[in-house]
CSV table of C-alpha atoms in Angstrom, one decimal:
chain,number,residue,atom,x,y,z
A,1,MET,CA,9.5,-12.9,-31.8
A,2,ASP,CA,6.1,-11.6,-32.4
A,3,PRO,CA,6.5,-8.4,-30.1
A,4,THR,CA,2.8,-7.7,-29.4
A,5,HIS,CA,2.5,-11.5,-28.3
A,6,PRO,CA,6.0,-12.8,-26.8
A,7,GLY,CA,4.2,-15.8,-25.3
A,8,ALA,CA,6.7,-17.0,-21.3
A,9,LEU,CA,9.0,-13.7,-22.5
A,10,SER,CA,6.7,-11.4,-21.3
A,11,LEU,CA,8.2,-12.6,-18.1
A,12,LEU,CA,11.4,-11.6,-18.4
A,13,PRO,CA,10.9,-8.5,-17.5
A,14,THR,CA,10.1,-8.4,-14.2
A,15,THR,CA,11.8,-11.7,-13.6
A,16,LEU,CA,15.1,-9.1,-14.4
A,17,VAL,CA,13.6,-6.3,-11.8
A,18,PHE,CA,13.6,-8.9,-8.6
A,19,VAL,CA,17.2,-10.4,-8.9
A,20,LEU,CA,18.3,-7.0,-9.8
A,21,ALA,CA,16.2,-6.2,-6.0
A,22,VAL,CA,17.5,-8.9,-4.5
A,23,TRP,CA,20.8,-8.2,-5.3
A,24,THR,CA,21.4,-4.5,-5.0
A,25,ARG,CA,18.7,-3.7,-2.8
A,26,ARG,CA,18.0,-0.5,-5.0
A,27,PRO,CA,13.8,-0.5,-6.2
A,28,ILE,CA,14.3,2.4,-8.7
A,29,GLU,CA,17.7,0.9,-11.1
A,30,SER,CA,16.0,-2.6,-10.7
A,31,LEU,CA,12.7,-1.3,-11.9
A,32,LEU,CA,14.1,0.7,-14.4
A,33,CYS,CA,16.1,-1.8,-16.3
A,34,GLY,CA,13.4,-4.1,-16.2
A,35,SER,CA,11.5,-1.7,-18.2
A,36,LEU,CA,13.8,-1.0,-20.7
A,37,LEU,CA,14.3,-4.2,-21.3
A,38,GLY,CA,10.7,-5.0,-21.9
A,39,LEU,CA,10.8,-2.0,-24.1
A,40,VAL,CA,14.0,-3.4,-26.4
A,41,MET,CA,11.5,-6.1,-26.7
A,42,LEU,CA,8.8,-4.1,-27.8
A,43,PHE,CA,10.8,-1.6,-30.1
A,44,GLY,CA,14.2,-3.0,-31.0
A,45,THR,CA,16.8,-0.7,-31.2
A,46,GLY,CA,13.8,2.3,-30.9
A,47,PHE,CA,13.8,1.6,-27.4
A,48,VAL,CA,14.8,4.8,-26.2
A,49,THR,CA,11.7,6.3,-28.5
A,50,GLY,CA,9.7,3.8,-26.5
A,51,MET,CA,10.9,4.9,-23.2
A,52,ALA,CA,10.5,8.5,-23.7
A,53,GLU,CA,7.0,7.2,-24.5
A,54,ALA,CA,5.8,5.9,-21.8
A,55,SER,CA,7.5,8.0,-19.4
A,56,VAL,CA,5.0,10.9,-20.7
A,57,SER,CA,2.1,8.4,-21.1
A,58,VAL,CA,2.5,7.4,-17.5
A,59,LEU,CA,3.1,10.9,-15.9
A,60,THR,CA,0.1,12.4,-18.1
A,61,ASP,CA,-2.2,9.5,-16.7
A,62,PRO,CA,-4.9,10.9,-14.4
A,63,ASP,CA,-4.4,8.1,-11.6
A,64,VAL,CA,-0.8,9.4,-11.4
A,65,ALA,CA,-1.3,12.2,-11.6
A,66,TRP,CA,-3.6,12.0,-8.5
A,67,VAL,CA,-0.7,9.7,-6.8
A,68,ILE,CA,1.4,12.0,-6.7
A,69,LEU,CA,-1.1,14.9,-6.0
A,70,VAL,CA,-2.5,13.1,-2.7
A,71,CYS,CA,0.7,11.9,-1.9
A,72,GLY,CA,2.5,14.5,-1.8
A,73,LEU,CA,0.0,16.5,-0.5
A,74,MET,CA,-0.7,14.1,2.4
A,75,GLY,CA,2.9,14.5,2.9
A,76,GLY,CA,2.4,18.4,3.2
A,77,LEU,CA,-0.3,17.9,6.0
A,78,ILE,CA,1.5,15.8,7.8
A,79,ALA,CA,5.0,17.9,7.9
A,80,LEU,CA,2.5,21.0,9.0
A,81,LEU,CA,1.1,18.5,11.9
A,82,MET,CA,4.9,18.2,12.9
A,83,ARG,CA,5.7,21.7,12.5
A,84,SER,CA,3.0,22.9,14.7
A,85,GLY,CA,3.6,20.5,17.6
A,86,GLY,CA,0.2,18.4,16.2
A,87,THR,CA,2.1,14.7,16.3
A,88,SER,CA,4.3,15.6,18.7
A,89,ALA,CA,1.3,16.1,20.8
A,90,PHE,CA,-0.4,13.5,20.0
A,91,THR,CA,2.7,10.8,21.0
A,92,HIS,CA,3.0,12.3,23.8
A,93,PHE,CA,-0.8,11.5,25.0
A,94,LEU,CA,-0.3,7.9,23.8
A,95,SER,CA,2.6,7.0,24.9
A,96,ASP,CA,1.9,8.1,28.6
A,97,ARG,CA,-1.0,5.1,28.6
A,98,VAL,CA,1.1,2.5,26.4
A,99,GLY,CA,3.2,0.3,29.3
A,100,ASP,CA,4.7,-2.4,27.1
A,101,GLN,CA,5.4,-3.3,23.4
A,102,ARG,CA,2.7,-5.1,23.0
A,103,ARG,CA,0.4,-1.9,23.9
A,104,ALA,CA,2.4,0.3,21.8
A,105,LEU,CA,2.1,-2.5,18.2
A,106,PHE,CA,-1.6,-3.0,19.5
A,107,ALA,CA,-2.4,0.8,19.7
A,108,THR,CA,-0.7,0.6,16.0
A,109,TRP,CA,-3.1,-2.2,14.8
A,110,LEU,CA,-6.1,-0.5,16.1
A,111,MET,CA,-5.1,3.1,14.7
A,112,GLY,CA,-4.6,1.6,11.5
A,113,ILE,CA,-8.5,-0.1,10.9
A,114,ALA,CA,-9.5,3.2,12.1
A,115,MET,CA,-8.0,5.1,9.2
A,116,PHE,CA,-9.8,2.6,7.1
A,117,VAL,CA,-11.0,5.6,4.1
A,118,ASP,CA,-7.8,4.7,2.5
A,119,ASP,CA,-4.3,2.9,2.7
A,120,TYR,CA,-2.5,5.5,1.4
A,121,LEU,CA,-3.9,7.7,4.5
A,122,ASN,CA,-3.5,4.6,6.9
A,123,SER,CA,-0.1,4.0,6.0
A,124,LEU,CA,1.2,7.7,5.8
A,125,ALA,CA,-0.5,9.0,8.9
A,126,VAL,CA,-0.3,6.0,11.5
A,127,GLY,CA,3.0,5.4,10.3
A,128,ALA,CA,4.3,8.9,10.9
A,129,ALA,CA,2.3,8.8,14.1
A,130,MET,CA,3.9,5.7,15.9
A,131,ARG,CA,7.4,6.0,15.1
A,132,ASP,CA,8.9,7.6,17.9
A,133,ILE,CA,6.0,5.6,20.7
A,134,THR,CA,7.2,1.9,18.7
A,135,ASP,CA,10.9,3.9,19.3
A,136,LYS,CA,10.4,4.4,23.3
A,137,PHE,CA,9.7,0.5,23.7
A,138,ARG,CA,13.2,-0.8,21.2
A,139,ILE,CA,10.2,-2.1,18.4
A,140,SER,CA,12.3,-1.7,14.8
A,141,ARG,CA,10.8,0.2,12.8
A,142,GLU,CA,10.5,-3.0,10.3
A,143,LYS,CA,8.1,-4.8,12.4
A,144,LEU,CA,5.8,-1.0,12.7
A,145,ALA,CA,6.3,-1.3,9.5
A,146,TYR,CA,4.5,-4.8,9.3
A,147,VAL,CA,1.6,-3.8,11.8
A,148,VAL,CA,1.0,-0.8,9.3
A,149,ASP,CA,0.8,-2.0,6.5
A,150,SER,CA,-0.8,-5.1,7.3
A,151,THR,CA,-3.9,-2.4,8.0
A,152,ALA,CA,-3.6,-0.6,5.3
A,153,ALA,CA,-4.9,-2.0,1.6
A,154,PRO,CA,-6.8,-5.0,3.8
A,155,ILE,CA,-8.4,-2.9,5.4
A,156,SER,CA,-9.3,-0.3,2.5
A,157,VAL,CA,-10.8,-3.4,1.1
A,158,ILE,CA,-12.6,-5.3,4.1
A,159,VAL,CA,-14.6,-1.6,4.9
A,160,PRO,CA,-16.9,-0.9,1.3
A,161,TYR,CA,-16.7,3.0,2.2
A,162,SER,CA,-13.5,3.3,1.8
A,163,THR,CA,-11.7,3.9,-1.8
A,164,TRP,CA,-10.9,0.5,-2.8
A,165,GLY,CA,-14.9,0.1,-1.9
A,166,ALA,CA,-15.5,3.2,-4.9
A,167,PHE,CA,-12.8,2.3,-7.3
A,168,PHE,CA,-13.8,-1.3,-7.8
A,169,ALA,CA,-18.4,-1.0,-7.7
A,170,GLY,CA,-17.8,0.8,-10.3
A,171,LEU,CA,-15.6,-1.5,-12.2
A,172,ILE,CA,-17.2,-4.1,-11.2
A,173,VAL,CA,-20.3,-2.2,-12.6
A,174,ALA,CA,-18.8,-1.0,-16.0
A,175,ASN,CA,-18.0,-5.4,-16.3
A,176,GLY,CA,-22.0,-6.1,-16.4
A,177,LEU,CA,-21.4,-8.0,-12.9
A,178,ALA,CA,-24.4,-5.8,-11.4
A,179,GLU,CA,-26.9,-3.7,-12.3
A,180,GLU,CA,-26.3,0.4,-12.4
A,181,GLY,CA,-26.7,1.6,-8.7
A,182,GLN,CA,-26.2,-1.8,-7.6
A,183,GLY,CA,-22.1,-1.6,-7.8
A,184,LEU,CA,-21.7,-1.5,-4.0
A,185,GLN,CA,-24.3,-3.5,-3.0
A,186,VAL,CA,-22.5,-6.6,-4.8
A,187,TYR,CA,-19.0,-5.4,-4.0
A,188,ILE,CA,-20.2,-5.6,0.1
A,189,SER,CA,-22.1,-9.5,-1.1
A,190,ALA,CA,-17.9,-10.6,-1.8
A,191,ILE,CA,-16.9,-9.1,1.2
A,192,PRO,CA,-17.2,-12.2,3.4
A,193,TYR,CA,-15.0,-14.6,0.1
A,194,MET,CA,-12.1,-11.5,0.6
A,195,PHE,CA,-9.9,-14.3,2.3
A,196,TYR,CA,-6.5,-12.8,2.4
A,197,ALA,CA,-7.7,-9.8,3.2
A,198,TRP,CA,-9.4,-10.9,6.3
A,199,ALA,CA,-5.9,-13.3,6.9
A,200,ALA,CA,-3.4,-10.4,6.5
A,201,VAL,CA,-5.6,-8.0,9.3
A,202,LEU,CA,-6.0,-11.1,11.6
A,203,VAL,CA,-2.8,-12.4,11.2
A,204,VAL,CA,-1.1,-9.1,13.3
A,205,PRO,CA,-2.6,-9.4,16.8
A,206,LEU,CA,-0.9,-12.6,16.7
A,207,VAL,CA,2.0,-11.8,15.7
A,208,ILE,CA,2.2,-9.1,18.0
A,209,ALA,CA,1.1,-11.5,21.2
A,210,GLY,CA,4.0,-13.5,20.1
A,211,TRP,CA,1.8,-16.6,18.9
A,212,ILE,CA,3.8,-16.5,15.8
A,213,PRO,CA,7.4,-15.6,16.8
A,214,SER,CA,10.0,-13.2,14.3
A,215,LEU,CA,10.5,-15.0,11.7
A,216,GLY,CA,13.1,-14.9,8.6
A,217,SER,CA,14.5,-11.4,9.0
A,218,MET,CA,12.2,-9.9,11.2
A,219,ARG,CA,13.9,-11.4,13.9
A,220,ALA,CA,17.1,-10.4,12.6
A,221,ALA,CA,15.5,-6.8,13.2
A,222,GLU,CA,14.0,-7.3,16.3
A,223,GLU,CA,17.0,-8.7,18.2
A,224,ARG,CA,19.4,-5.2,16.1
A,225,ALA,CA,16.2,-2.7,17.9
A,226,GLN,CA,16.1,-5.0,21.7
A,227,THR,CA,19.6,-6.0,22.6
A,228,THR,CA,21.0,-1.8,20.1
A,229,GLY,CA,18.6,0.0,20.6
A,230,VAL,CA,19.0,0.9,17.6
A,231,THR,CA,15.4,0.9,16.0
A,232,VAL,CA,15.9,2.6,12.2
A,233,PRO,CA,17.5,0.2,10.8
A,234,PRO,CA,21.5,1.7,9.1
A,235,GLU,CA,20.4,1.7,5.4
A,236,ALA,CA,17.1,3.9,6.1
A,237,ALA,CA,19.4,7.0,7.9
A,238,HIS,CA,18.4,9.0,4.5
A,239,ILE,CA,14.8,7.9,5.6
A,240,GLU,CA,14.8,8.8,9.1
A,241,ALA,CA,17.2,12.0,8.5
A,242,ALA,CA,13.9,13.3,5.6
A,243,ASN,CA,11.4,12.3,8.5
A,244,ARG,CA,13.1,14.1,10.7
A,245,SER,CA,14.1,17.2,9.3
A,246,ILE,CA,11.2,18.8,9.8
A,247,GLU,CA,10.8,19.5,13.7
A,248,PRO,CA,7.7,21.6,16.0
A,249,LYS,CA,8.6,24.9,15.8
A,250,ALA,CA,10.9,26.4,18.9
A,251,GLY,CA,8.4,27.1,21.9
A,252,VAL,CA,5.4,26.0,20.2
A,253,LYS,CA,2.3,24.7,22.5
A,254,PRO,CA,1.6,20.8,22.0
A,255,ARG,CA,-1.9,20.9,21.0
A,256,LEU,CA,-3.8,17.7,21.3
A,257,TRP,CA,-6.8,18.4,19.0
A,258,LEU,CA,-4.2,19.6,16.3
A,259,PHE,CA,-3.8,16.0,15.3
A,260,VAL,CA,-6.5,14.5,16.4
A,261,ALA,CA,-9.0,17.4,14.0
A,262,PRO,CA,-7.1,16.7,10.8
A,263,MET,CA,-7.7,13.3,10.7
A,264,VAL,CA,-11.0,13.7,11.5
A,265,CYS,CA,-11.7,16.1,8.6
A,266,LEU,CA,-9.3,14.2,6.6
A,267,VAL,CA,-11.5,11.0,6.8
A,268,ALA,CA,-15.1,12.5,7.3
A,269,ALA,CA,-13.8,15.5,4.1
A,270,THR,CA,-13.3,11.9,2.4
A,271,ILE,CA,-16.6,9.9,2.9
A,272,ALA,CA,-18.4,13.1,2.0
A,273,SER,CA,-16.8,13.9,-1.2
A,274,GLY,CA,-17.9,9.8,-2.4
A,275,ASN,CA,-14.4,8.4,-1.4
A,276,ASP,CA,-12.5,10.7,-3.0
A,277,PHE,CA,-8.9,10.7,-1.4
A,278,LEU,CA,-7.4,13.7,-2.8
A,279,VAL,CA,-10.2,16.1,-2.0
A,280,GLY,CA,-10.7,14.9,1.1
A,281,ILE,CA,-6.8,15.9,1.9
A,282,TYR,CA,-7.5,20.0,0.1
A,283,ILE,CA,-10.4,20.3,2.6
A,284,ALA,CA,-8.4,18.5,5.8
A,285,LEU,CA,-4.9,21.0,4.9
A,286,GLY,CA,-6.6,23.9,3.7
A,287,ALA,CA,-8.5,23.5,6.8
A,288,THR,CA,-5.3,23.1,9.1
A,289,ILE,CA,-3.4,25.9,7.4
A,290,VAL,CA,-6.4,28.5,8.3
A,291,VAL,CA,-6.2,27.2,11.7
A,292,VAL,CA,-2.3,27.1,12.0
A,293,LEU,CA,-2.3,30.6,10.6
A,294,GLY,CA,-5.1,32.1,12.3
A,295,LEU,CA,-3.7,31.1,15.9
A,296,ARG,CA,-0.7,32.6,14.3
A,297,ILE,CA,1.4,29.2,15.2
A,298,LEU,CA,3.6,29.9,12.6
A,299,ASP,CA,3.4,32.7,10.2
A,300,LEU,CA,2.2,32.9,6.5
A,301,HIS,CA,6.2,31.6,5.1
A,302,ASP,CA,6.8,29.4,7.9
A,303,THR,CA,3.2,27.4,6.9
A,304,PHE,CA,3.8,26.9,3.3
A,305,ASP,CA,7.7,26.1,3.2
A,306,THR,CA,6.8,23.5,5.9
A,307,VAL,CA,3.9,22.5,3.7
A,308,LEU,CA,6.6,22.6,0.6
A,309,ASP,CA,9.2,20.5,2.8
A,310,GLY,CA,6.7,17.4,3.2
A,311,PHE,CA,5.8,17.4,-0.1
A,312,LYS,CA,9.6,16.9,-0.9
A,313,THR,CA,9.7,14.0,1.9
A,314,MET,CA,7.9,12.1,-0.7
A,315,ILE,CA,9.9,12.2,-3.9
A,316,GLU,CA,11.7,9.6,-3.3
A,317,PRO,CA,8.7,7.1,-3.2
A,318,LEU,CA,6.9,9.0,-5.7
A,319,ALA,CA,10.2,8.0,-8.0
A,320,VAL,CA,9.8,4.7,-6.8
A,321,LEU,CA,6.0,4.7,-7.8
A,322,VAL,CA,6.6,6.5,-11.2
A,323,ALA,CA,9.5,3.7,-12.0
A,324,ALA,CA,6.8,1.0,-10.9
A,325,PHE,CA,4.4,2.3,-13.6
A,326,ILE,CA,6.3,2.3,-16.1
A,327,LEU,CA,7.5,-1.3,-15.4
A,328,LYS,CA,3.1,-1.9,-15.5
A,329,GLU,CA,2.1,0.2,-19.1
A,330,VAL,CA,4.8,-2.6,-20.5
A,331,ASN,CA,4.3,-5.4,-18.5
A,332,ASP,CA,1.0,-4.7,-20.2
A,333,ASP,CA,1.7,-4.3,-23.5
A,334,LEU,CA,3.7,-7.5,-23.8
A,335,GLY,CA,0.5,-8.7,-22.0
A,336,LEU,CA,1.5,-10.6,-18.9
A,337,ALA,CA,-1.2,-10.7,-17.1
A,338,THR,CA,-3.5,-12.3,-20.2
A,339,TYR,CA,-0.5,-14.6,-20.8
A,340,VAL,CA,-0.4,-16.3,-17.5
A,341,VAL,CA,-4.4,-16.4,-17.3
A,342,ALA,CA,-4.7,-17.8,-21.0
A,343,ASN,CA,-2.5,-20.3,-19.8
A,344,LEU,CA,-4.2,-21.2,-16.6
A,345,GLU,CA,-8.1,-21.9,-18.4
A,346,PRO,CA,-7.5,-25.3,-20.1
A,347,ILE,CA,-7.1,-26.8,-16.7
A,348,LEU,CA,-10.1,-24.9,-15.2
A,349,THR,CA,-12.9,-25.8,-13.2
A,350,ALA,CA,-15.6,-23.9,-11.6
A,351,GLU,CA,-14.9,-25.3,-7.9
A,352,LEU,CA,-10.9,-24.9,-8.7
A,353,LEU,CA,-11.2,-21.1,-10.6
A,354,PRO,CA,-11.7,-18.9,-7.2
A,355,PHE,CA,-7.9,-20.6,-5.8
A,356,ALA,CA,-7.0,-20.4,-9.0
A,357,ILE,CA,-7.5,-16.7,-9.8
A,358,PHE,CA,-6.4,-15.9,-6.3
A,359,VAL,CA,-3.0,-18.0,-7.0
A,360,ALA,CA,-2.3,-16.4,-10.2
A,361,MET,CA,-3.8,-13.0,-10.2
A,362,GLY,CA,-1.6,-12.5,-7.0
A,363,LEU,CA,1.8,-13.6,-8.6
A,364,VAL,CA,1.1,-11.7,-11.5
A,365,SER,CA,0.0,-8.0,-8.8
A,366,PHE,CA,3.3,-9.7,-6.8
A,367,LEU,CA,5.5,-9.5,-9.7
A,368,THR,CA,4.0,-5.9,-11.6
A,369,GLY,CA,3.6,-4.5,-8.4
A,370,SER,CA,-0.1,-3.1,-10.0
A,371,ASN,CA,-3.2,-3.7,-8.0
A,372,TRP,CA,-6.1,-1.7,-9.0
A,373,GLY,CA,-4.3,-1.9,-12.4
A,374,VAL,CA,-4.4,-5.8,-12.9
A,375,PHE,CA,-7.7,-5.8,-11.2
A,376,VAL,CA,-9.2,-3.3,-14.9
A,377,ILE,CA,-6.9,-6.1,-16.8
A,378,ILE,CA,-8.2,-9.0,-15.2
A,379,LEU,CA,-11.8,-8.7,-14.3
A,380,PRO,CA,-13.4,-8.7,-17.8
A,381,ILE,CA,-11.2,-12.4,-18.4
A,382,VAL,CA,-12.7,-13.5,-15.0
A,383,ALA,CA,-16.4,-12.5,-15.6
A,384,ALA,CA,-16.3,-14.8,-19.0
A,385,LEU,CA,-14.9,-17.6,-16.8
A,386,GLY,CA,-16.8,-17.7,-14.0
A,387,GLN,CA,-19.8,-17.3,-16.7
A,388,ASN,CA,-18.5,-20.1,-18.7
A,389,LEU,CA,-18.5,-22.4,-15.9
A,390,ASN,CA,-21.3,-21.3,-13.7
A,391,ALA,CA,-19.1,-19.9,-11.0
A,392,ASP,CA,-20.2,-18.2,-7.9
A,393,MET,CA,-19.2,-14.3,-9.2
A,394,THR,CA,-19.6,-13.0,-5.6
A,395,LEU,CA,-16.6,-15.6,-3.7
A,396,LEU,CA,-14.5,-15.6,-7.4
A,397,ILE,CA,-14.6,-11.0,-7.0
A,398,GLY,CA,-13.3,-12.1,-3.8
A,399,ALA,CA,-11.3,-13.8,-5.1
A,400,THR,CA,-9.6,-11.8,-7.5
A,401,LEU,CA,-9.9,-8.7,-4.9
A,402,SER,CA,-8.1,-10.9,-2.1
A,403,ALA,CA,-4.9,-11.2,-5.5
A,404,SER,CA,-4.9,-7.2,-5.4
A,405,THR,CA,-4.5,-7.1,-1.9
A,406,PHE,CA,-1.8,-9.7,-2.2
A,407,GLY,CA,0.3,-7.7,-4.5
A,408,SER,CA,-0.5,-4.4,-2.7
A,409,HIS,CA,0.8,-5.9,0.8
A,410,ALA,CA,3.7,-7.9,-0.4
A,411,CYS,CA,5.4,-6.3,-3.4
A,412,PHE,CA,8.4,-4.5,-2.6
A,413,TYR,CA,7.7,-1.9,-5.2
A,414,SER,CA,3.9,-1.4,-4.5
A,415,ASP,CA,2.6,1.6,-3.7
A,416,ALA,CA,1.6,0.5,-0.4
A,417,THR,CA,4.9,-1.1,0.8
A,418,VAL,CA,7.0,2.1,-1.0
A,419,LEU,CA,4.8,4.5,1.1
A,420,THR,CA,4.6,2.9,4.3
A,421,ALA,CA,8.6,2.3,4.5
A,422,GLN,CA,9.2,6.0,3.5
A,423,ALA,CA,6.4,6.7,6.8
A,424,THR,CA,8.1,4.2,8.7
A,425,GLY,CA,11.8,4.8,8.3
A,426,CYS,CA,12.8,2.0,6.6
A,427,THR,CA,14.0,0.7,3.0
A,428,PRO,CA,11.0,-0.9,1.0
A,429,MET,CA,13.2,-4.3,0.7
A,430,GLN,CA,14.0,-4.1,4.1
A,431,HIS,CA,9.5,-3.5,4.5
A,432,ALA,CA,9.3,-6.5,1.9
A,433,LEU,CA,11.7,-8.9,3.5
A,434,THR,CA,10.5,-8.4,6.9
A,435,GLN,CA,7.0,-8.9,6.0
A,436,LEU,CA,7.4,-11.9,3.6
A,437,PRO,CA,6.5,-14.8,5.5
A,438,TYR,CA,3.6,-13.5,7.3
A,439,ALA,CA,2.1,-12.5,4.2
A,440,LEU,CA,2.4,-15.9,3.0
A,441,ILE,CA,1.3,-17.1,5.9
A,442,ALA,CA,-2.1,-15.4,5.2
A,443,ALA,CA,-1.6,-16.8,1.4
A,444,ALA,CA,-1.3,-19.7,2.2
A,445,ILE,CA,-4.8,-19.3,5.0
A,446,ALA,CA,-6.3,-17.4,1.7
A,447,GLY,CA,-5.9,-20.1,-1.0
A,448,VAL,CA,-7.1,-23.1,1.7
A,449,GLY,CA,-10.0,-21.3,1.9
A,450,TYR,CA,-10.5,-20.9,-1.8
A,451,LEU,CA,-10.4,-24.8,-2.1
A,452,ALA,CA,-12.6,-25.4,0.5
A,453,VAL,CA,-15.1,-23.6,0.1
A,454,GLY,CA,-15.1,-23.6,-3.8
A,455,TYR,CA,-16.2,-27.4,-3.6
A,456,LEU,CA,-18.7,-26.7,-0.9
A,457,VAL,CA,-20.4,-23.4,-2.2
């Protein structure tokens, strides 16, 4: 076997990951085993050296460093809001105004839409804010996770003034699909064709209203919560313990504005900084620390200990994400995405191209847990295919972004899945398995849409 062109064998590492994950329900070990298999394929007996090099490459990658800082600091901000009483004030305020399960879930959905600026912000902030409210109405954490995740990446894709919009607009220009400075306009023109993102967001109210019933593992989770009152799945007890390790300071006065103002500051600062969420969270966290110290809600030591404790709660999901990035690095070296596209190219027509791109790239994104990374690798190939077949490029951009969104939304070790599970208090596998039927419904709607539009446009 040529290690640089393994062909169909490039599917083996990711296949191993899925087999082990379903068997063990443990994502970190599964990801590492898949990565090691890929490294053996690439380096033979030198796979340990390959693992060391891949690990260093991942941990020194600016995008990975960005993810670690954003997630850790967001954990610190949430911990500070919990310790200072801001989160409990928001919970009490909202719980007095939602009187049943449906209203609680609709409030979660609407709050997720409002947090459009970034999917990480969406998952972490909404999950942390809504846990106690949904517990009150015996809503399983798995269902909460589904609603939160369905307004994370999908809504950040649909609303162009987000971190997704800024990133992909730049890639559109870099690949010659838009003139300099026109990337965002081309991105906006592709939004109507981002069928998966639209379907994922709009299926949620149907699930909340009961028009789409609880399916598969979600039904068991809801029965557990309704009949026993146990909203947290037993396997996620350690996650819930970490989330509950930070309690409001004894005697602190709950202040609703101390939750709302930092969230508004975070969204506004992110937008003002050119959709750089890291800059936004530095500003919001810094401002919150100043306010907490200025009002003497916490002393200096308690404030910074709380921020560090919040960072610590993110260690496990960050470990999963780093392992997923290592697998992505291995899959890139094996040429997984290129292999899939190369095998599709001979059978493609201009009419089938949007559907084929959505299905193939959605599968690759789902298997690898990579959404932005797949878009970087595949967009040049998509651009070349579209030009060769004289296809509508805005439609192809929409299909490619839909595929990336599906991977982020459905894969059990994607960043959105892992962070949503952490914030809502369930394991990534529990979240992924209970969410998958609804993700597949949205994917089926999107697939039919691309077939229809491909032959009509």
